[in-house]
Coordinates of C-alpha atoms in Angstrom, one line a residue:
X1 CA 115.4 86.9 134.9
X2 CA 111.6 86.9 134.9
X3 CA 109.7 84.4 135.4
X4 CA 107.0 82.3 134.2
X5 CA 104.7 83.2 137.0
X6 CA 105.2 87.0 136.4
X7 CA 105.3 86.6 132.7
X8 CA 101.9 85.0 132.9
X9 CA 100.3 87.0 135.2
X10 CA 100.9 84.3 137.8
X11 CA 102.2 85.4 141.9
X12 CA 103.3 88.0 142.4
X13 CA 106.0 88.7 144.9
X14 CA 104.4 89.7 148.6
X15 CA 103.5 93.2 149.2
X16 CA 103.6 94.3 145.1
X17 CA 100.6 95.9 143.6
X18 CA 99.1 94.3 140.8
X19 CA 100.1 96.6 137.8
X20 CA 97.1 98.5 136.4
X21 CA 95.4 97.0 133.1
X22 CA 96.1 98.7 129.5
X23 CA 95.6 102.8 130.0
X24 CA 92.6 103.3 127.6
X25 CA 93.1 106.9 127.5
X26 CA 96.1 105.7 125.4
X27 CA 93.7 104.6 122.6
X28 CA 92.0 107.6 121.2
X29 CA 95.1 109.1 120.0
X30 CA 96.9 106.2 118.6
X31 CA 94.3 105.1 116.6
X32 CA 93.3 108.6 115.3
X33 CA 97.1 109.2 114.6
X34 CA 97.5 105.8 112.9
X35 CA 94.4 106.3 110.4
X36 CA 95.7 109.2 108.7
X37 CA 98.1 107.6 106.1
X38 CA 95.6 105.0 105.5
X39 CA 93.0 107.5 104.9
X40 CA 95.2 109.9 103.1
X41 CA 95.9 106.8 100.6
X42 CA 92.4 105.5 99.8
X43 CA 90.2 108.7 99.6
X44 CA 92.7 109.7 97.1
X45 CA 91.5 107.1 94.6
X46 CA 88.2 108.7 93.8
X47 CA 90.1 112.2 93.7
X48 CA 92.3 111.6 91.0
X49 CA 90.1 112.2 87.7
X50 CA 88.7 115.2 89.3
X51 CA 92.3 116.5 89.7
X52 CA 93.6 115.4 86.1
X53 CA 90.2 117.4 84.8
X54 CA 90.8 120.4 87.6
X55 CA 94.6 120.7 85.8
X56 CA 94.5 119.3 82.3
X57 CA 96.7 116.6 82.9
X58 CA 96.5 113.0 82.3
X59 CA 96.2 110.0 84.6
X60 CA 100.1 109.5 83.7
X61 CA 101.4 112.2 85.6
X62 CA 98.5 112.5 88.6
X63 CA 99.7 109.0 89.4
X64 CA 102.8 111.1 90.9
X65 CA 100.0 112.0 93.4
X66 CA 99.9 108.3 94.8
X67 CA 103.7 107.7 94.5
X68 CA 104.3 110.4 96.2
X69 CA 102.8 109.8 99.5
X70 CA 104.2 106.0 99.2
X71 CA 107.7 107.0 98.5
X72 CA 107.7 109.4 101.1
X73 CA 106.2 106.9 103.5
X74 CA 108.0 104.0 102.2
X75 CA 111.5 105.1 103.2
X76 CA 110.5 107.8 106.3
X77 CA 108.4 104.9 108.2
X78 CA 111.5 102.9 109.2
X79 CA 113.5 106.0 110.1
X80 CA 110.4 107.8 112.2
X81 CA 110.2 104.2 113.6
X82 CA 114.1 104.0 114.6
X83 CA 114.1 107.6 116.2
X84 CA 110.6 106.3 118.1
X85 CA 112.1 103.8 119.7
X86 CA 115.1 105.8 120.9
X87 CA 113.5 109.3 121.9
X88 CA 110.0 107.9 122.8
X89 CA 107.2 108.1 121.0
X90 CA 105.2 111.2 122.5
X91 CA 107.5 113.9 120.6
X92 CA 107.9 112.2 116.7
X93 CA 103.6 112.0 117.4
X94 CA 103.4 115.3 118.0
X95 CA 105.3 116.5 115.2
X96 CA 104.2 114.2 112.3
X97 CA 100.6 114.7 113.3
X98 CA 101.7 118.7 113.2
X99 CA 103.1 118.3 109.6
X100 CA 100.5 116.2 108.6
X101 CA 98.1 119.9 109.1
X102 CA 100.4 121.5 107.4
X103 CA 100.3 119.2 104.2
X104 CA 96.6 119.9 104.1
X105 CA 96.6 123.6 104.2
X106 CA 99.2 123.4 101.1
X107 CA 97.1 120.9 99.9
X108 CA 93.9 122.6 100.1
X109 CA 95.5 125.8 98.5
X110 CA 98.0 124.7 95.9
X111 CA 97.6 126.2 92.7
X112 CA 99.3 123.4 90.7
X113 CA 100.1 120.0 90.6
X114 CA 103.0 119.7 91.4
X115 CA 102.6 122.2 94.4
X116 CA 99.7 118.9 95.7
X117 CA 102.9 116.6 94.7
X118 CA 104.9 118.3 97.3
X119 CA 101.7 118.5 99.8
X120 CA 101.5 114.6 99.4
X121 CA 105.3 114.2 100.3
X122 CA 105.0 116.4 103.2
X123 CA 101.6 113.8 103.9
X124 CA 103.5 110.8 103.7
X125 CA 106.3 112.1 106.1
X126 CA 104.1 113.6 108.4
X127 CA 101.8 110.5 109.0
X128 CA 104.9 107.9 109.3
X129 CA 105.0 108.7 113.0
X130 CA 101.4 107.6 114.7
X131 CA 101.9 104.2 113.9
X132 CA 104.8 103.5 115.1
X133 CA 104.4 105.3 118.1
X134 CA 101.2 103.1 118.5
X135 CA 103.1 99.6 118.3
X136 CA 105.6 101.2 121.0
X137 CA 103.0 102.2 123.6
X138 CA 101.3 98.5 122.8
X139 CA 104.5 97.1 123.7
X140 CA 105.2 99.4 126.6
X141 CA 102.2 99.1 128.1
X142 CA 102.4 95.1 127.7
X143 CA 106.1 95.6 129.7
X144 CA 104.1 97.8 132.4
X145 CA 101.0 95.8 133.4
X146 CA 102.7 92.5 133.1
X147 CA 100.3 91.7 130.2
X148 CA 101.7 88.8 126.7
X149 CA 98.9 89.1 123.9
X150 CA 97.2 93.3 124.0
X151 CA 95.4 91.4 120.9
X152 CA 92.0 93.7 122.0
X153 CA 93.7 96.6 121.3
X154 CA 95.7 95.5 118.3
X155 CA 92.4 94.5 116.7
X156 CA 91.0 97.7 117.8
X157 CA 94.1 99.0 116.2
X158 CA 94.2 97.3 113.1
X159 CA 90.7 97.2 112.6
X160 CA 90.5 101.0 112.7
X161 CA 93.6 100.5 109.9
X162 CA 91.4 98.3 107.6
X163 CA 88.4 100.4 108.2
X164 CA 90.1 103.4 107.0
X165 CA 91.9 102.2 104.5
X166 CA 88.7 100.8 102.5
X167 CA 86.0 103.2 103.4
X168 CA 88.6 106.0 102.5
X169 CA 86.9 105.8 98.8
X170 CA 83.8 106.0 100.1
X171 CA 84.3 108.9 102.2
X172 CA 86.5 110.7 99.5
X173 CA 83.8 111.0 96.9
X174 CA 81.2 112.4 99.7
X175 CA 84.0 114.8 100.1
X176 CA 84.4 115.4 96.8
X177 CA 80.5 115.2 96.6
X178 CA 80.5 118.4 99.4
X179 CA 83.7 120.4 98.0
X180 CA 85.1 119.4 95.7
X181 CA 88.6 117.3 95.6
X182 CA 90.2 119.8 97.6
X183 CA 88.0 118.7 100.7
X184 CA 90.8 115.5 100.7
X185 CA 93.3 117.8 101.8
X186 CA 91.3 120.1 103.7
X187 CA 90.0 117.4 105.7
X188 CA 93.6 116.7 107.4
X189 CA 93.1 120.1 109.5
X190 CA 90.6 119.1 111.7
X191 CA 92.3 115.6 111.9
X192 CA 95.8 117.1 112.8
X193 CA 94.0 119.2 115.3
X194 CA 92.5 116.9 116.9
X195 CA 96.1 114.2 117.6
X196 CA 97.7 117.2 118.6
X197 CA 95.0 118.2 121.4
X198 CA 95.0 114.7 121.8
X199 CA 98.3 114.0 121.8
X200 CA 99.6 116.5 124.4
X201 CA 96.7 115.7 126.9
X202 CA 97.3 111.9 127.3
X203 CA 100.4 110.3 125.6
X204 CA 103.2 109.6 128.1
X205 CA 106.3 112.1 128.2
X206 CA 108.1 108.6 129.0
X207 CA 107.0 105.1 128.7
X208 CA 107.8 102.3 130.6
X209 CA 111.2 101.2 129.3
X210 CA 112.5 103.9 127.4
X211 CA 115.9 104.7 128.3
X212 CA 116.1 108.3 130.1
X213 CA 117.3 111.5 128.5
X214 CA 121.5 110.8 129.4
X215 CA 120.7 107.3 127.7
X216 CA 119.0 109.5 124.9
X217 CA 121.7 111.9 124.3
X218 CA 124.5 109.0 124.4
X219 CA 122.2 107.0 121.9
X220 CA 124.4 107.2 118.3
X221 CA 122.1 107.7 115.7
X222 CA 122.9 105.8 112.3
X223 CA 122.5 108.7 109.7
X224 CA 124.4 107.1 107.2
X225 CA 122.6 103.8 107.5
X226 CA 119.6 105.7 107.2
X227 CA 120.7 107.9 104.2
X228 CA 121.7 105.1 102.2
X229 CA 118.4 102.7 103.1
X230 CA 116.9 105.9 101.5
X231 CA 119.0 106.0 98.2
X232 CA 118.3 102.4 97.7
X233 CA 114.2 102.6 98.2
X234 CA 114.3 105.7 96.3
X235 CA 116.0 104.5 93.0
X236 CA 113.6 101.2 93.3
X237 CA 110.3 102.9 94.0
X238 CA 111.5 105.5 90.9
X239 CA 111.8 102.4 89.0
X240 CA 108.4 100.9 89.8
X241 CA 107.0 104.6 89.0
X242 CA 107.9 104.0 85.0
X243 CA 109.8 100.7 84.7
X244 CA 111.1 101.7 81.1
X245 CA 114.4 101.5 79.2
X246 CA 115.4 104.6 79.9
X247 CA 115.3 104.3 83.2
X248 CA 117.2 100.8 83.7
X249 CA 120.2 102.8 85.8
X250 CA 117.7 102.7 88.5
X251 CA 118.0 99.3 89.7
X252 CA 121.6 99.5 89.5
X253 CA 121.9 102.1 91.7
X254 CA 119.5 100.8 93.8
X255 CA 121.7 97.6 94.3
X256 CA 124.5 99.4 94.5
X257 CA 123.0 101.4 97.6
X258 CA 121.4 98.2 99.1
X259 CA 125.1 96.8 99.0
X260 CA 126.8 99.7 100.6
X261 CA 123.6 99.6 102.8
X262 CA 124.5 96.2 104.1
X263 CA 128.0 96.4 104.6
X264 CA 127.7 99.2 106.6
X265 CA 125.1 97.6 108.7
X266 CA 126.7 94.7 109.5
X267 CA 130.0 96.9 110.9
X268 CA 128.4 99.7 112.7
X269 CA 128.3 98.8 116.6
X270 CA 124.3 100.7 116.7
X271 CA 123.4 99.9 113.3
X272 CA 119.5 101.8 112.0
X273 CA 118.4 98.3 110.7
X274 CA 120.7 95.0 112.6
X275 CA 120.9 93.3 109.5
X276 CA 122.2 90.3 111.7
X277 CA 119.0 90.3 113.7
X278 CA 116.7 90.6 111.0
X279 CA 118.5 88.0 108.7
X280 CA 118.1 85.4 111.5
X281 CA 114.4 86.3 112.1
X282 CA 113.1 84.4 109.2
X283 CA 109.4 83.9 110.5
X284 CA 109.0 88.3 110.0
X285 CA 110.9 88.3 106.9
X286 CA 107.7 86.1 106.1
X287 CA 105.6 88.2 107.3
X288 CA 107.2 91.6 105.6
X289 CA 106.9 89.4 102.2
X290 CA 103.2 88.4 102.8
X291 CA 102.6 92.2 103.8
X292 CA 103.7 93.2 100.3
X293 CA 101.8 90.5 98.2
X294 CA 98.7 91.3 100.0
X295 CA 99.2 94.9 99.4
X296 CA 99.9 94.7 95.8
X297 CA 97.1 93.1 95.4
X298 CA 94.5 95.2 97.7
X299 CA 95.9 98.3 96.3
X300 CA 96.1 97.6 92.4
X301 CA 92.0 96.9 92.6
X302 CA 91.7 100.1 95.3
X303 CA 93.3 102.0 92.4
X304 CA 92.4 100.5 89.0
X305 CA 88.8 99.2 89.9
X306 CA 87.7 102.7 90.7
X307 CA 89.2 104.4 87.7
X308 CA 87.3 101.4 85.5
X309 CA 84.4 102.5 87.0
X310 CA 84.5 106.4 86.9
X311 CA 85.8 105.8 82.9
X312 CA 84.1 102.9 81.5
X313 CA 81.4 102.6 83.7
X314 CA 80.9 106.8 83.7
X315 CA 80.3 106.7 87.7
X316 CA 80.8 110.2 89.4
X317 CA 83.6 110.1 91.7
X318 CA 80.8 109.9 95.3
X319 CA 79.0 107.2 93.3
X320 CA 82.1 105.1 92.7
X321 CA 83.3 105.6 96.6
X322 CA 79.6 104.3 96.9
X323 CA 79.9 101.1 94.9
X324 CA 83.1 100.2 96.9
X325 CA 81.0 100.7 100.3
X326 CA 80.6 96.7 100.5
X327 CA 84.6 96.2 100.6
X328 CA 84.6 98.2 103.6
X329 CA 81.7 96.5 105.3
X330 CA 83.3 93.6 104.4
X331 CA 86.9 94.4 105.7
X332 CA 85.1 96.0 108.8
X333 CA 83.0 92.7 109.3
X334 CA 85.8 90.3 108.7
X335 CA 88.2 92.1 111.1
X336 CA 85.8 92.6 114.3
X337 CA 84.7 88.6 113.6
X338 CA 87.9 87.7 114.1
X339 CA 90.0 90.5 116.0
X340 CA 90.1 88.3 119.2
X341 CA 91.6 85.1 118.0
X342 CA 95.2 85.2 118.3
X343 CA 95.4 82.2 115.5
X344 CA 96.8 83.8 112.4
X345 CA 97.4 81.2 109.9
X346 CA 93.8 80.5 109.5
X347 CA 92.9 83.9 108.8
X348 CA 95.9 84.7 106.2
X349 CA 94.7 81.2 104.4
X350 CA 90.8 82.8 104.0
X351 CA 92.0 86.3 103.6
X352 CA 94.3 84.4 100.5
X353 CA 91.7 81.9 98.9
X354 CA 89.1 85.3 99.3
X355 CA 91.6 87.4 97.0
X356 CA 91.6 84.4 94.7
X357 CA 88.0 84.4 94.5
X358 CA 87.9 88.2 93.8
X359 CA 90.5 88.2 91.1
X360 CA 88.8 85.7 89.1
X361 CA 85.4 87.5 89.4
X362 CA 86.9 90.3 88.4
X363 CA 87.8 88.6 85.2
X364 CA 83.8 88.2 84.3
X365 CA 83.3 92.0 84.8
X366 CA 82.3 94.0 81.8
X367 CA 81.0 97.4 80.9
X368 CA 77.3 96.7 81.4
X369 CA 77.8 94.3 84.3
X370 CA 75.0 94.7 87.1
X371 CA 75.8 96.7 90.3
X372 CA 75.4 93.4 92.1
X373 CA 78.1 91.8 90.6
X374 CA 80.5 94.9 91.2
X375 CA 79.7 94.7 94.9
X376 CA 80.3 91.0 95.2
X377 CA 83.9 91.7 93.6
X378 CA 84.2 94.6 96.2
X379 CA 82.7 92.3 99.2
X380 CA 85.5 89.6 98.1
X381 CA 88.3 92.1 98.0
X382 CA 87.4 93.3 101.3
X383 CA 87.0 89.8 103.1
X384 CA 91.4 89.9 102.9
X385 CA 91.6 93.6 104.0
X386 CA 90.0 92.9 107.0
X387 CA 92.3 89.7 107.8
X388 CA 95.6 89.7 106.1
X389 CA 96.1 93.0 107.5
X390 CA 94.9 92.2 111.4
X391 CA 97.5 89.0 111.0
X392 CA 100.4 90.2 109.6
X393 CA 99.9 93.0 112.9
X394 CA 99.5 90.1 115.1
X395 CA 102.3 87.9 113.8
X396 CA 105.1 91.2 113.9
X397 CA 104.4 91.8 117.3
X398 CA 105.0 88.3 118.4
X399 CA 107.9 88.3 116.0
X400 CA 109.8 91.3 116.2
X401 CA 112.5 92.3 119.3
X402 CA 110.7 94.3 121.6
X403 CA 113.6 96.9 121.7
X404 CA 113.0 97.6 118.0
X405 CA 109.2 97.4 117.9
X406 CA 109.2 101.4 116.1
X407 CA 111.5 100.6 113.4
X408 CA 109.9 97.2 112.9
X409 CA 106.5 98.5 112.3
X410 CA 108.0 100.9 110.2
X411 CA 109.4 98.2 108.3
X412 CA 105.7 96.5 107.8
X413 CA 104.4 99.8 107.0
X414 CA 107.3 100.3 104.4
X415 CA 106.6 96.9 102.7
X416 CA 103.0 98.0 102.7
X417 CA 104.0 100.8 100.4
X418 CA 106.2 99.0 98.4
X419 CA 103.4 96.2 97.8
X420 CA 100.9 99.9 96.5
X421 CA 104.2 101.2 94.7
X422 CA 104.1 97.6 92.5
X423 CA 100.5 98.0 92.1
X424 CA 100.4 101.7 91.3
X425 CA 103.0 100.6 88.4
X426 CA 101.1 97.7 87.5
X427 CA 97.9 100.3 86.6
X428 CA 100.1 102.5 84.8
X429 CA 101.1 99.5 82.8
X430 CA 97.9 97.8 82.3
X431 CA 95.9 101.6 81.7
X432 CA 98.5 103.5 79.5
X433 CA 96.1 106.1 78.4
X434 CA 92.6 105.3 79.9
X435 CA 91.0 102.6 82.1
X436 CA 89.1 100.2 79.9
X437 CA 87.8 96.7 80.3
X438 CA 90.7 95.0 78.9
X439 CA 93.2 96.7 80.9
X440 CA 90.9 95.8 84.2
X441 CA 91.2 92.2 82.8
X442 CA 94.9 92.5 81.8
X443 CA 95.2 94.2 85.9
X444 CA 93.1 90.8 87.6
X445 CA 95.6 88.2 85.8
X446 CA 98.2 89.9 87.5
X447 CA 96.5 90.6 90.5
X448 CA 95.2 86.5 90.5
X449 CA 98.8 85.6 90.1
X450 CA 99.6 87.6 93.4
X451 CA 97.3 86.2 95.2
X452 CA 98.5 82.7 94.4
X453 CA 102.1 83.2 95.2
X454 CA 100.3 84.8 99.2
X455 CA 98.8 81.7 99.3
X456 CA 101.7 79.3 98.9
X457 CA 103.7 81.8 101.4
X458 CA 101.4 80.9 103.9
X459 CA 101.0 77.3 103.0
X460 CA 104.8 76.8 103.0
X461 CA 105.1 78.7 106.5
X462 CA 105.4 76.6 109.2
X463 CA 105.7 78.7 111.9
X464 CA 102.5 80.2 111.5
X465 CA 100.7 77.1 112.9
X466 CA 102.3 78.0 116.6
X467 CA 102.9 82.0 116.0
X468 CA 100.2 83.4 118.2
X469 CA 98.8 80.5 119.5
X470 CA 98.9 78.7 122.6
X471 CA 102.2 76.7 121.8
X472 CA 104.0 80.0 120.9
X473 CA 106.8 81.3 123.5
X474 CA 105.1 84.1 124.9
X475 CA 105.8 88.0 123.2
X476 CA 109.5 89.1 124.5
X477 CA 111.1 85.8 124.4
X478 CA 114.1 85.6 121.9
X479 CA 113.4 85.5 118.0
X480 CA 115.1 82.2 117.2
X481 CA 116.6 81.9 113.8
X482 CA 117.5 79.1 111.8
X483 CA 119.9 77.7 114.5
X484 CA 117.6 77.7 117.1
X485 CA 119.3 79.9 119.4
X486 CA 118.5 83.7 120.4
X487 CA 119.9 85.7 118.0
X488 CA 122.5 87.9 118.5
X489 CA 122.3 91.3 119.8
X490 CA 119.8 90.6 122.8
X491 CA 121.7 90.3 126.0
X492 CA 120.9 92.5 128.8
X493 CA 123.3 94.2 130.7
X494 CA 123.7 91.2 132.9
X495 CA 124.1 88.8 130.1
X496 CA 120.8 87.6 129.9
X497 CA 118.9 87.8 126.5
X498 CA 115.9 86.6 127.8
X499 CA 115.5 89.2 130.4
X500 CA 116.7 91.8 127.5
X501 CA 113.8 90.7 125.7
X502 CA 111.5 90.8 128.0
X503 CA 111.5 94.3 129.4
X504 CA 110.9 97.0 127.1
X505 CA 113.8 99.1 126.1

């Protein structure tokens, strides 16, 4: 079992070297890698009138362009993260970040829409890998040099995440500005270059606990798990695509997939998702909920507030990514403030009373409003970006079982999506045929009402006032669930769950 001491830092046995600290070479690539679904998410929101115009179609069917990329990512991101953590991370980095090129020269050249709606599926399965990978070298490295709380590099991480994520508006209409919208795509080349080059020159061919290649080969992989977690997002992002009537068979079969889904889980000896182990790690089923809320919210103003002002306000698509400038400031600011402090429940309460503040703003916004008020909404939106995000990080990797770091990032990723699939239905509903004032008001009551059921999740979350802090068990103990006891599934091969936790596998 390990000890204290060692867990710490503290003695070391006589004659061992002190590992080495975090490999910083490590960096460059996971963060590059990690940016480009964030990226590829937001710069497409100043992109999509210029498309509609480009191909005579209405903002009803370029929305496919958005659900695309989410419903791709949704359900791949738990799968990419499952195969991570059993073949390593180097190989699925390579060849998302590959794909990810790929998607941009289609993208760049396709003569139709839904030739880009295929270029944006291939987008969202090619970028599920980097992150991931990136939470499994955290970990790994953590294991290697002996280290609990990496929280430098995951704020570096996350706030590269935020950053992205909010200036990606900004930076889409200068790209659009300098080429028009097909710059968005064209401008995954040079990126996928770059992780590849990257990517081959420093990632690890094996990090520290992953199993060897016999343990590899031997490893059974859960396709029918996986097939049927697929099925069941599928039918419920469909849904959220165009919640009508006519489409009410969705749901069904998505609960009739979940169900199979679950039974199957909970009899399979290597299950893709241990339902068991999940179910009794209540504090990250928090945090997976609070991921979504936040993410419905951030993305329904990402979306709608930028085709308000491009069609009621008349902006230009560069002059719109201009407006929205202050969010990413903000996020930026609010992220590297705070990206040190392992506290968390502090920063999801601002983060929550901030969107509060920006959804009721938002409700006092009008055609003719002054450019200073549309910042201050943008500056109050991004204020949460910046620290919602950077905690929920924090609080999964002190949550999750280190042996299933991949698929659990996936999963925060995949709640991420399904938090921009609700939002991207919520601006269909609330702009059926244009994006006008009312609908933007109609979008911040719903947004407002988000925010206040984020709030009371982190209000009502007790474990948040020890998760990260000093008076939390250090990363790699046992998740406890509601009995108090290490859950099942995390013994070692000497019977020990603590020393199964604390080792990277």
């Amino acid at each position: 079992m390990v000890g204290p001491a060692r867990r710490h830092g503290g003695p070391r046995p006589a004659g061992a070297r002190p590992a080495p600290g975090f490999d910083r070479r490590l960096l460059t690539p996971m963060v590059l890698g990690s940016i480009l679904n964030p990226i590829n998410s937001s710069m497409l929101a100043v992109a999509l009138v210029p498309i509609g115009a480009a191909f005579g179609t209405p903002l009803s069917q370029t929305v496919w362009l958005v659900s695309a990329l989410y419903l791709a990512t949704a359900v791949g991101q738990p799968v990419v993260g499952r195969l991570v953590d059993m073949y390593g991370p180097r190989r699925l980095y390579l060849a998302g970040t590959a794909l990810v090129g790929t998607a941009g020269l289609l993208g760049a050249l396709a003569p139709s829409l839904g030739v880009l709606i295929t270029a944006r599926v291939l987008l969202g399965l090619g970028t599920c890998a980097a992150y991931p990978a990136a939470m499994h070298l955290i970990r790994s490295e953590s294991a290697r040099t002996g280290s609990d709380g990496p929280s430098g590099v995951l704020s570096v991480l996350s706030i590269a995440n935020q950053t992205m994520a909010v200036i990606g508006p900004t930076l889409g209409g200068l790209l659009i500005g300098l080429g028009g919208w097909r710059a968005v795509f064209i401008v995954n080349i040079p990126l996928s270059l770059a992780c590849l080059v990257l990517g081959t020159l420093r990632l690890p061919r094996r990090s520290a606990g992953e199993p060897g290649r016999g343990a590899r080969r031997t490893a059974p992989l859960d396709v029918t798990g996986m097939a049927l977690f697929a099925a069941t997002l599928t039918a419920l992002m469909l849904f959220l695509m165009d919640p009508r009537p006519a489409h009410r068979y969705l749901p069904v079969l998505a609960a009739v997939a979940a169900a199979s889904f679950a039974r199957r889980e909970l009899r399979v000896a290597q299950p893709f998702i241990d339902l068991r182990v999940l179910g009794g790690n209540l504090p990250m089923l928090a945090t997976f909920l609070r991921q979504l809320l936040t993410c419905t919210t951030g993305y329904a103003f990402m979306y709608g507030f930028t085709q308000w002002l491009e069609q009621e306000r008349g902006l230009h698509a560069s002059a719109a990514g201009l407006v929205l400038l202050p969010m990413s400031l903000a996020a930026v600011a609010a992220s590297g403030i705070t990206g040190r402090r392992k506290e968390i429940r502090g920063k999801l309460l601002v983060g929550s009373l901030a969107q509060i503040a920006a959804c009721a703003l938002l409700l006092a916004v009008r055609t003719g409003s002054p450019l200073w008020l549309l910042a201050a909404a943008a500056v109050l939106v991004g204020v949460p970006q910046g620290l919602n995000g950077l905690a929920n990080q924090n609080a999964l990797y002190h949550q999750a079982d280190p042996a299933r770091m991949g698929s659990s990032a996936g999963l925060l990723r995949t709640f991420t999506y399904l938090g921009a699939m609700s939002a991207s239905a919520a601006d269909a509903a609330f702009f059926p045929l244009r994006a006008d004032t009312p609908g933007l008001h109609r979008l911040a009551l719903f947004m407002l009402g988000t925010s206040v059921v984020l709030l009371m999740t982190v209000l009502l979350d007790r474990s948040l006032r020890r998760t990260g802090t000093a008076a939390d068990p250090t990363p790699g103990t046992p998740p406890v669930g509601t009995t108090g006891r290490p859950m099942a599934g995390t013994t070692d091969d000497d019977g020990s769950p603590e020393q199964a936790l604390s080792c990277e596998r």
